Amino acid sequence: MTDLAGRPEFRVIDTGVRDGCLQIAFDQALVELRKAGDIPDTVRFLRFPPTALVGRHQDLSRELKLDHCRKAGIGIVRRITGGGAIYLDEGQLGWELVCDRRKIGVATLADMTARICRAAAVGLSTLGIAAEYRPPTDIVVDGQKICGTGGYFDDDIVMYQGTTLVDLDLPAMMAAINVAAPKEGAPPPPRVTTLRALLPDADLSMPRLQAALVAGFETGLGIACTVSEPSEAEEALAQRICDAEIGTADFIAGIDDPGADGSVRHGESGPVNAWLRVEGRRNDRVREVLFTGDFVMVPPRLVMDLEGSLRGAPSGEVADRVSAFFAESPPQIATAPPDAFAGAVAAAFAGA
């Protein structure tokens, strides 16, 4: 649908502060219902109680201080997308768009990222800061990151989300997440700031921030937004997804300390870790491999497909198989190159 000016109409919903697993399940519910044509194009705002989230491919125990999280009542959640571990609480405002990509005129993930991030930056700048898009996925003010983003396509449906730092409880974050020391030769981590640090005397209420972002999306994406409420169908589907998958121990702890029993070899290359079981008289074949780490692969199922494609591979053929796999099934976006996956397996073989 379009408004009188011919702009695509989006509804705006706010799911407030709710359990982290349910918020993640709501993402999946929105995508499924939008693909089916059961809901309109949507902007959603969301917030979390104190929650530690790991990426889809991360090792739970390696990334989080689990004992502290459990004792402190911090939610432990696994995302359906890749990337690194993060800590969220009520001081950070999540936002996302779920829509038909044709409504915002984008063909590629890179185009989508740039257009949505620039629109969000326009909205944030109305608060009295000079926000701008910094490729590949950040929104910054004077070079300091104020918002991280990420997204993917599911057929023609866009799911794109960001987290704007309003306040940041740094001690709580450090207590919940294992922050690795920078590796030698690695670039320094990006500098981070918050809206509170930049605008200490400003009105940073959530309604004002949401209004600013909506105005940015309307201007930057050429859409018209109307405030609405989540539907009963969305709430019910999100709860079913949470109960059946996202909120289950099997999903959350599905990757947790894979080398614990001592029979698995470990190798690392860049952001990718390979956990390898071997077979053959010379232990030179892949019996099975699990890839973990702080990387993004869209669609996420490609990582599992890659793991399956390497079963039975001789050590000397792994690199060629990895290259052939990504040539046949190129990802929409990948923050780890094919040689990182091959290199991690090679390191696991060499570390015997």
CSV table of C-alpha atoms in Angstrom, one decimal:
chain,number,residue,atom,x,y,z
A,1,MET,CA,0.0,0.0,0.0
A,2,THR,CA,1.0,3.6,-0.5
A,3,ASP,CA,0.0,6.9,1.0
A,4,LEU,CA,-1.5,9.9,-1.0
A,5,ALA,CA,2.0,11.0,-1.9
A,6,GLY,CA,2.7,7.5,-3.4
A,7,ARG,CA,5.1,6.5,-0.6
A,8,PRO,CA,5.1,2.9,0.6
A,9,GLU,CA,3.3,2.6,3.9
A,10,PHE,CA,5.1,0.9,6.9
A,11,ARG,CA,3.6,0.3,10.3
A,12,VAL,CA,5.7,1.0,13.4
A,13,ILE,CA,5.5,-1.4,16.4
A,14,ASP,CA,7.2,-1.4,19.7
A,15,THR,CA,7.7,-4.7,21.6
A,16,GLY,CA,9.2,-3.0,24.5
A,17,VAL,CA,11.4,-4.7,27.1
A,18,ARG,CA,10.9,-8.4,27.1
A,19,ASP,CA,12.8,-11.7,27.4
A,20,GLY,CA,15.7,-11.9,25.0
A,21,CYS,CA,14.8,-15.3,23.6
A,22,LEU,CA,11.3,-14.0,22.8
A,23,GLN,CA,12.7,-10.9,21.1
A,24,ILE,CA,14.9,-13.0,18.9
A,25,ALA,CA,12.0,-15.3,18.1
A,26,PHE,CA,9.9,-12.3,17.2
A,27,ASP,CA,12.5,-11.6,14.4
A,28,GLN,CA,11.8,-14.9,12.9
A,29,ALA,CA,8.1,-14.6,13.3
A,30,LEU,CA,8.1,-11.2,11.5
A,31,VAL,CA,10.0,-12.7,8.5
A,32,GLU,CA,7.8,-15.7,8.2
A,33,LEU,CA,4.6,-13.7,8.4
A,34,ARG,CA,5.9,-11.1,6.0
A,35,LYS,CA,6.9,-13.7,3.5
A,36,ALA,CA,3.4,-15.2,3.7
A,37,GLY,CA,1.9,-11.8,3.1
A,38,ASP,CA,0.1,-11.9,6.5
A,39,ILE,CA,1.6,-8.6,7.9
A,40,PRO,CA,2.6,-5.3,6.3
A,41,ASP,CA,6.1,-3.9,5.9
A,42,THR,CA,7.2,-3.1,9.4
A,43,VAL,CA,9.6,-1.0,11.5
A,44,ARG,CA,10.0,-2.5,15.0
A,45,PHE,CA,11.6,-1.1,18.1
A,46,LEU,CA,12.7,-3.4,20.9
A,47,ARG,CA,14.8,-3.5,24.1
A,48,PHE,CA,16.2,-6.2,26.4
A,49,PRO,CA,16.5,-6.7,30.1
A,50,PRO,CA,20.2,-7.5,31.0
A,51,THR,CA,21.0,-10.1,28.4
A,52,ALA,CA,24.2,-11.6,27.0
A,53,LEU,CA,23.8,-12.7,23.3
A,54,VAL,CA,26.1,-14.9,21.3
A,55,GLY,CA,26.2,-15.2,17.6
A,56,ARG,CA,24.7,-18.2,15.8
A,57,HIS,CA,28.1,-19.9,15.4
A,58,GLN,CA,29.8,-19.0,18.7
A,59,ASP,CA,31.0,-21.3,21.5
A,60,LEU,CA,28.9,-20.4,24.5
A,61,SER,CA,31.5,-21.0,27.2
A,62,ARG,CA,34.3,-19.3,25.3
A,63,GLU,CA,32.3,-16.1,24.8
A,64,LEU,CA,30.3,-15.7,28.1
A,65,LYS,CA,31.1,-15.7,31.8
A,66,LEU,CA,28.3,-18.2,32.3
A,67,ASP,CA,28.6,-18.5,36.1
A,68,HIS,CA,28.3,-14.8,36.6
A,69,CYS,CA,25.4,-14.5,34.1
A,70,ARG,CA,23.4,-17.1,35.9
A,71,LYS,CA,24.1,-15.7,39.4
A,72,ALA,CA,23.3,-12.2,38.3
A,73,GLY,CA,20.1,-13.2,36.5
A,74,ILE,CA,21.5,-12.1,33.1
A,75,GLY,CA,19.7,-13.7,30.2
A,76,ILE,CA,21.7,-16.0,28.0
A,77,VAL,CA,20.5,-16.0,24.4
A,78,ARG,CA,21.7,-17.2,21.0
A,79,ARG,CA,20.9,-15.2,17.9
A,80,ILE,CA,19.7,-16.6,14.6
A,81,THR,CA,22.4,-14.6,12.8
A,82,GLY,CA,26.2,-14.7,13.1
A,83,GLY,CA,28.6,-12.2,14.6
A,84,GLY,CA,30.1,-11.6,18.0
A,85,ALA,CA,28.9,-11.7,21.6
A,86,ILE,CA,27.2,-8.6,22.9
A,87,TYR,CA,25.6,-7.3,26.1
A,88,LEU,CA,22.3,-5.6,26.0
A,89,ASP,CA,20.1,-3.9,28.6
A,90,GLU,CA,17.4,-1.3,28.7
A,91,GLY,CA,19.9,1.4,27.9
A,92,GLN,CA,20.2,0.4,24.3
A,93,LEU,CA,17.5,0.8,21.7
A,94,GLY,CA,17.1,-1.9,19.1
A,95,TRP,CA,15.4,-1.2,15.8
A,96,GLU,CA,14.7,-3.2,12.7
A,97,LEU,CA,13.0,-3.2,9.3
A,98,VAL,CA,11.2,-6.2,7.9
A,99,CYS,CA,9.9,-5.5,4.4
A,100,ASP,CA,9.9,-6.3,0.7
A,101,ARG,CA,13.2,-5.1,-0.6
A,102,ARG,CA,11.4,-3.5,-3.6
A,103,LYS,CA,9.7,-1.1,-1.3
A,104,ILE,CA,13.0,0.6,-0.5
A,105,GLY,CA,14.6,0.0,-3.9
A,106,VAL,CA,17.6,-2.1,-3.1
A,107,ALA,CA,19.0,-5.1,-5.1
A,108,THR,CA,22.0,-6.1,-3.1
A,109,LEU,CA,22.8,-6.5,0.6
A,110,ALA,CA,25.5,-3.8,0.3
A,111,ASP,CA,23.0,-1.3,-1.2
A,112,MET,CA,20.5,-2.2,1.5
A,113,THR,CA,23.0,-1.7,4.3
A,114,ALA,CA,24.1,1.7,3.0
A,115,ARG,CA,20.7,3.0,2.4
A,116,ILE,CA,19.2,2.0,5.7
A,117,CYS,CA,22.2,3.1,7.7
A,118,ARG,CA,22.2,6.5,6.0
A,119,ALA,CA,18.5,6.9,6.8
A,120,ALA,CA,19.1,6.0,10.4
A,121,ALA,CA,22.0,8.4,10.6
A,122,VAL,CA,19.7,11.2,9.2
A,123,GLY,CA,17.3,10.5,12.0
A,124,LEU,CA,19.9,10.4,14.8
A,125,SER,CA,21.4,13.6,13.5
A,126,THR,CA,18.2,15.5,14.3
A,127,LEU,CA,19.0,15.0,18.0
A,128,GLY,CA,21.9,17.4,17.7
A,129,ILE,CA,24.8,15.2,16.6
A,130,ALA,CA,26.5,14.6,13.2
A,131,ALA,CA,25.9,10.9,12.7
A,132,GLU,CA,27.1,9.2,9.5
A,133,TYR,CA,27.3,5.8,7.9
A,134,ARG,CA,30.7,4.1,8.1
A,135,PRO,CA,31.0,1.0,5.9
A,136,PRO,CA,30.6,-1.8,6.2
A,137,THR,CA,27.8,-1.7,8.9
A,138,ASP,CA,28.4,1.1,11.5
A,139,ILE,CA,26.9,4.4,12.2
A,140,VAL,CA,29.4,6.8,13.8
A,141,VAL,CA,29.8,10.3,15.3
A,142,ASP,CA,33.3,11.8,14.9
A,143,GLY,CA,34.6,8.3,14.2
A,144,GLN,CA,33.1,6.8,17.3
A,145,LYS,CA,30.6,4.0,16.8
A,146,ILE,CA,27.1,4.8,18.1
A,147,CYS,CA,25.2,2.1,16.3
A,148,GLY,CA,26.0,-1.4,15.0
A,149,THR,CA,23.8,-3.0,12.3
A,150,GLY,CA,23.4,-6.1,10.3
A,151,GLY,CA,20.8,-7.9,8.1
A,152,TYR,CA,20.0,-10.4,5.4
A,153,PHE,CA,17.6,-11.2,2.6
A,154,ASP,CA,15.1,-14.1,2.8
A,155,ASP,CA,13.9,-14.3,-0.8
A,156,ASP,CA,12.6,-10.8,-1.4
A,157,ILE,CA,12.1,-10.0,2.3
A,158,VAL,CA,14.6,-7.7,4.1
A,159,MET,CA,15.4,-8.2,7.7
A,160,TYR,CA,17.7,-5.4,8.8
A,161,GLN,CA,18.4,-4.4,12.4
A,162,GLY,CA,20.5,-2.1,14.5
A,163,THR,CA,21.3,-1.3,18.1
A,164,THR,CA,21.7,2.4,19.1
A,165,LEU,CA,23.8,3.0,22.3
A,166,VAL,CA,21.9,5.3,24.5
A,167,ASP,CA,23.6,4.4,27.8
A,168,LEU,CA,26.2,1.7,28.3
A,169,ASP,CA,26.8,-0.1,31.6
A,170,LEU,CA,30.4,-1.0,30.8
A,171,PRO,CA,31.2,-2.8,34.1
A,172,ALA,CA,28.1,-5.0,33.6
A,173,MET,CA,29.2,-5.8,30.0
A,174,MET,CA,32.7,-6.7,31.1
A,175,ALA,CA,31.4,-8.9,33.9
A,176,ALA,CA,29.2,-10.9,31.5
A,177,ILE,CA,31.3,-11.3,28.3
A,178,ASN,CA,34.8,-12.7,27.8
A,179,VAL,CA,36.5,-9.9,26.0
A,180,ALA,CA,39.5,-11.3,24.2
A,181,ALA,CA,42.8,-9.4,24.1
A,182,PRO,CA,43.6,-8.0,20.7
A,183,LYS,CA,45.8,-10.4,18.6
A,184,GLU,CA,49.2,-9.2,17.5
A,185,GLY,CA,49.0,-7.3,14.3
A,186,ALA,CA,45.2,-7.0,14.4
A,187,PRO,CA,43.6,-3.6,13.9
A,188,PRO,CA,42.5,-1.8,17.1
A,189,PRO,CA,38.8,-2.3,18.0
A,190,PRO,CA,36.5,0.6,17.0
A,191,ARG,CA,36.0,3.4,19.4
A,192,VAL,CA,32.5,3.4,20.9
A,193,THR,CA,30.4,6.2,22.4
A,194,THR,CA,26.8,6.7,23.6
A,195,LEU,CA,24.1,9.3,23.0
A,196,ARG,CA,24.3,10.1,26.7
A,197,ALA,CA,28.0,10.9,26.5
A,198,LEU,CA,27.5,13.1,23.4
A,199,LEU,CA,24.3,14.8,24.6
A,200,PRO,CA,24.4,14.8,28.5
A,201,ASP,CA,21.7,17.4,28.9
A,202,ALA,CA,19.4,16.3,26.1
A,203,ASP,CA,16.0,14.6,26.2
A,204,LEU,CA,16.9,11.0,25.3
A,205,SER,CA,13.6,9.4,26.2
A,206,MET,CA,12.8,6.3,24.1
A,207,PRO,CA,9.7,8.0,22.5
A,208,ARG,CA,11.9,10.8,21.3
A,209,LEU,CA,14.6,8.5,20.0
A,210,GLN,CA,12.1,6.4,18.2
A,211,ALA,CA,10.4,9.4,16.6
A,212,ALA,CA,13.8,10.6,15.4
A,213,LEU,CA,14.6,7.3,13.8
A,214,VAL,CA,11.2,7.0,12.2
A,215,ALA,CA,11.6,10.5,10.7
A,216,GLY,CA,15.0,9.4,9.3
A,217,PHE,CA,13.5,6.3,7.7
A,218,GLU,CA,10.7,8.3,6.2
A,219,THR,CA,13.1,10.8,4.7
A,220,GLY,CA,15.9,8.5,3.7
A,221,LEU,CA,13.9,5.6,2.5
A,222,GLY,CA,10.9,7.5,1.0
A,223,ILE,CA,8.3,5.7,3.1
A,224,ALA,CA,5.3,6.7,5.2
A,225,CYS,CA,5.1,5.3,8.8
A,226,THR,CA,2.0,4.8,11.0
A,227,VAL,CA,2.2,3.7,14.6
A,228,SER,CA,0.5,0.4,15.3
A,229,GLU,CA,0.5,-2.6,17.7
A,230,PRO,CA,1.9,-6.1,17.3
A,231,SER,CA,-0.8,-8.5,16.1
A,232,GLU,CA,-2.1,-11.5,18.0
A,233,ALA,CA,-0.7,-13.7,15.1
A,234,GLU,CA,2.8,-12.3,15.6
A,235,GLU,CA,2.7,-12.7,19.3
A,236,ALA,CA,1.5,-16.3,19.1
A,237,LEU,CA,4.0,-17.3,16.4
A,238,ALA,CA,6.9,-15.7,18.3
A,239,GLN,CA,6.0,-17.6,21.4
A,240,ARG,CA,5.8,-20.9,19.5
A,241,ILE,CA,9.2,-20.3,17.9
A,242,CYS,CA,10.7,-19.4,21.3
A,243,ASP,CA,9.2,-22.5,23.0
A,244,ALA,CA,10.2,-24.8,20.1
A,245,GLU,CA,13.6,-23.6,19.3
A,246,ILE,CA,15.1,-20.2,20.2
A,247,GLY,CA,14.4,-20.5,23.9
A,248,THR,CA,15.5,-24.1,24.3
A,249,ALA,CA,18.6,-25.3,26.0
A,250,ASP,CA,19.4,-27.3,22.9
A,251,PHE,CA,19.5,-24.2,20.7
A,252,ILE,CA,21.2,-21.9,23.2
A,253,ALA,CA,23.9,-24.4,24.3
A,254,GLY,CA,24.0,-26.2,21.0
A,255,ILE,CA,27.6,-25.0,20.6
A,256,ASP,CA,29.3,-25.2,24.0
A,257,ASP,CA,32.9,-26.2,24.7
A,258,PRO,CA,33.2,-28.7,21.7
A,259,GLY,CA,36.8,-29.7,22.8
A,260,ALA,CA,35.8,-30.7,26.3
A,261,ASP,CA,36.2,-34.4,25.9
A,262,GLY,CA,39.8,-34.2,24.5
A,263,SER,CA,39.1,-36.2,21.4
A,264,VAL,CA,38.6,-33.1,19.1
A,265,ARG,CA,41.4,-31.2,17.4
A,266,HIS,CA,41.2,-27.5,17.3
A,267,GLY,CA,42.5,-25.0,14.7
A,268,GLU,CA,42.1,-21.3,14.2
A,269,SER,CA,42.4,-19.0,11.3
A,270,GLY,CA,41.3,-15.4,11.6
A,271,PRO,CA,37.7,-15.3,13.1
A,272,VAL,CA,37.1,-19.0,12.4
A,273,ASN,CA,37.7,-21.9,14.7
A,274,ALA,CA,37.5,-25.5,13.5
A,275,TRP,CA,36.8,-28.4,15.8
A,276,LEU,CA,37.8,-31.5,14.0
A,277,ARG,CA,37.3,-35.3,14.4
A,278,VAL,CA,39.5,-37.4,12.2
A,279,GLU,CA,39.4,-40.8,10.7
A,280,GLY,CA,41.4,-43.1,8.4
A,281,ARG,CA,44.5,-45.2,9.1
A,282,ARG,CA,46.7,-42.1,9.2
A,283,ASN,CA,44.1,-39.8,10.8
A,284,ASP,CA,44.2,-37.7,7.6
A,285,ARG,CA,40.5,-37.5,6.8
A,286,VAL,CA,37.7,-35.3,8.1
A,287,ARG,CA,35.2,-37.4,10.1
A,288,GLU,CA,33.3,-34.3,11.1
A,289,VAL,CA,34.0,-30.6,11.6
A,290,LEU,CA,32.3,-27.8,13.5
A,291,PHE,CA,33.0,-24.2,12.7
A,292,THR,CA,32.6,-21.6,15.4
A,293,GLY,CA,33.7,-18.0,15.8
A,294,ASP,CA,32.9,-14.3,15.5
A,295,PHE,CA,31.8,-14.2,11.9
A,296,VAL,CA,28.7,-13.5,9.8
A,297,MET,CA,27.5,-15.9,7.1
A,298,VAL,CA,24.2,-15.1,5.3
A,299,PRO,CA,22.3,-17.3,5.0
A,300,PRO,CA,23.5,-19.0,8.3
A,301,ARG,CA,22.7,-22.5,7.0
A,302,LEU,CA,25.7,-22.3,4.6
A,303,VAL,CA,28.0,-23.0,7.6
A,304,MET,CA,26.2,-26.2,8.4
A,305,ASP,CA,26.1,-27.1,4.7
A,306,LEU,CA,29.9,-26.5,4.5
A,307,GLU,CA,30.5,-28.7,7.5
A,308,GLY,CA,28.6,-31.5,5.8
A,309,SER,CA,30.4,-31.1,2.5
A,310,LEU,CA,33.7,-31.7,4.2
A,311,ARG,CA,32.9,-35.1,5.8
A,312,GLY,CA,35.3,-37.7,4.5
A,313,ALA,CA,37.6,-35.2,2.8
A,314,PRO,CA,41.3,-36.0,2.8
A,315,SER,CA,43.3,-33.3,4.5
A,316,GLY,CA,45.0,-32.4,1.2
A,317,GLU,CA,41.6,-31.7,-0.5
A,318,VAL,CA,40.0,-29.5,2.1
A,319,ALA,CA,41.0,-26.2,0.6
A,320,ASP,CA,39.8,-27.2,-2.8
A,321,ARG,CA,36.5,-28.4,-1.4
A,322,VAL,CA,36.0,-25.2,0.5
A,323,SER,CA,36.7,-23.1,-2.6
A,324,ALA,CA,34.3,-25.2,-4.7
A,325,PHE,CA,31.6,-25.0,-2.1
A,326,PHE,CA,31.6,-21.2,-2.0
A,327,ALA,CA,31.9,-21.0,-5.8
A,328,GLU,CA,28.7,-23.0,-6.1
A,329,SER,CA,26.9,-21.4,-3.1
A,330,PRO,CA,28.1,-17.9,-2.7
A,331,PRO,CA,26.9,-16.2,0.5
A,332,GLN,CA,25.0,-12.9,0.5
A,333,ILE,CA,27.5,-11.6,3.0
A,334,ALA,CA,30.5,-13.2,4.7
A,335,THR,CA,32.9,-11.6,7.1
A,336,ALA,CA,35.3,-14.6,6.9
A,337,PRO,CA,36.8,-15.5,3.6
A,338,PRO,CA,36.8,-19.2,2.3
A,339,ASP,CA,40.5,-19.5,3.1
A,340,ALA,CA,39.8,-18.8,6.8
A,341,PHE,CA,37.6,-22.0,7.0
A,342,ALA,CA,40.2,-24.0,5.1
A,343,GLY,CA,43.0,-22.6,7.2
A,344,ALA,CA,41.3,-23.4,10.4
A,345,VAL,CA,40.9,-27.1,9.3
A,346,ALA,CA,44.5,-27.2,8.2
A,347,ALA,CA,45.6,-25.8,11.6
A,348,ALA,CA,43.5,-28.5,13.3
A,349,PHE,CA,45.2,-31.3,11.3
A,350,ALA,CA,48.6,-29.8,11.9
A,351,GLY,CA,48.0,-29.5,15.6
A,352,ALA,CA,47.7,-33.2,16.2
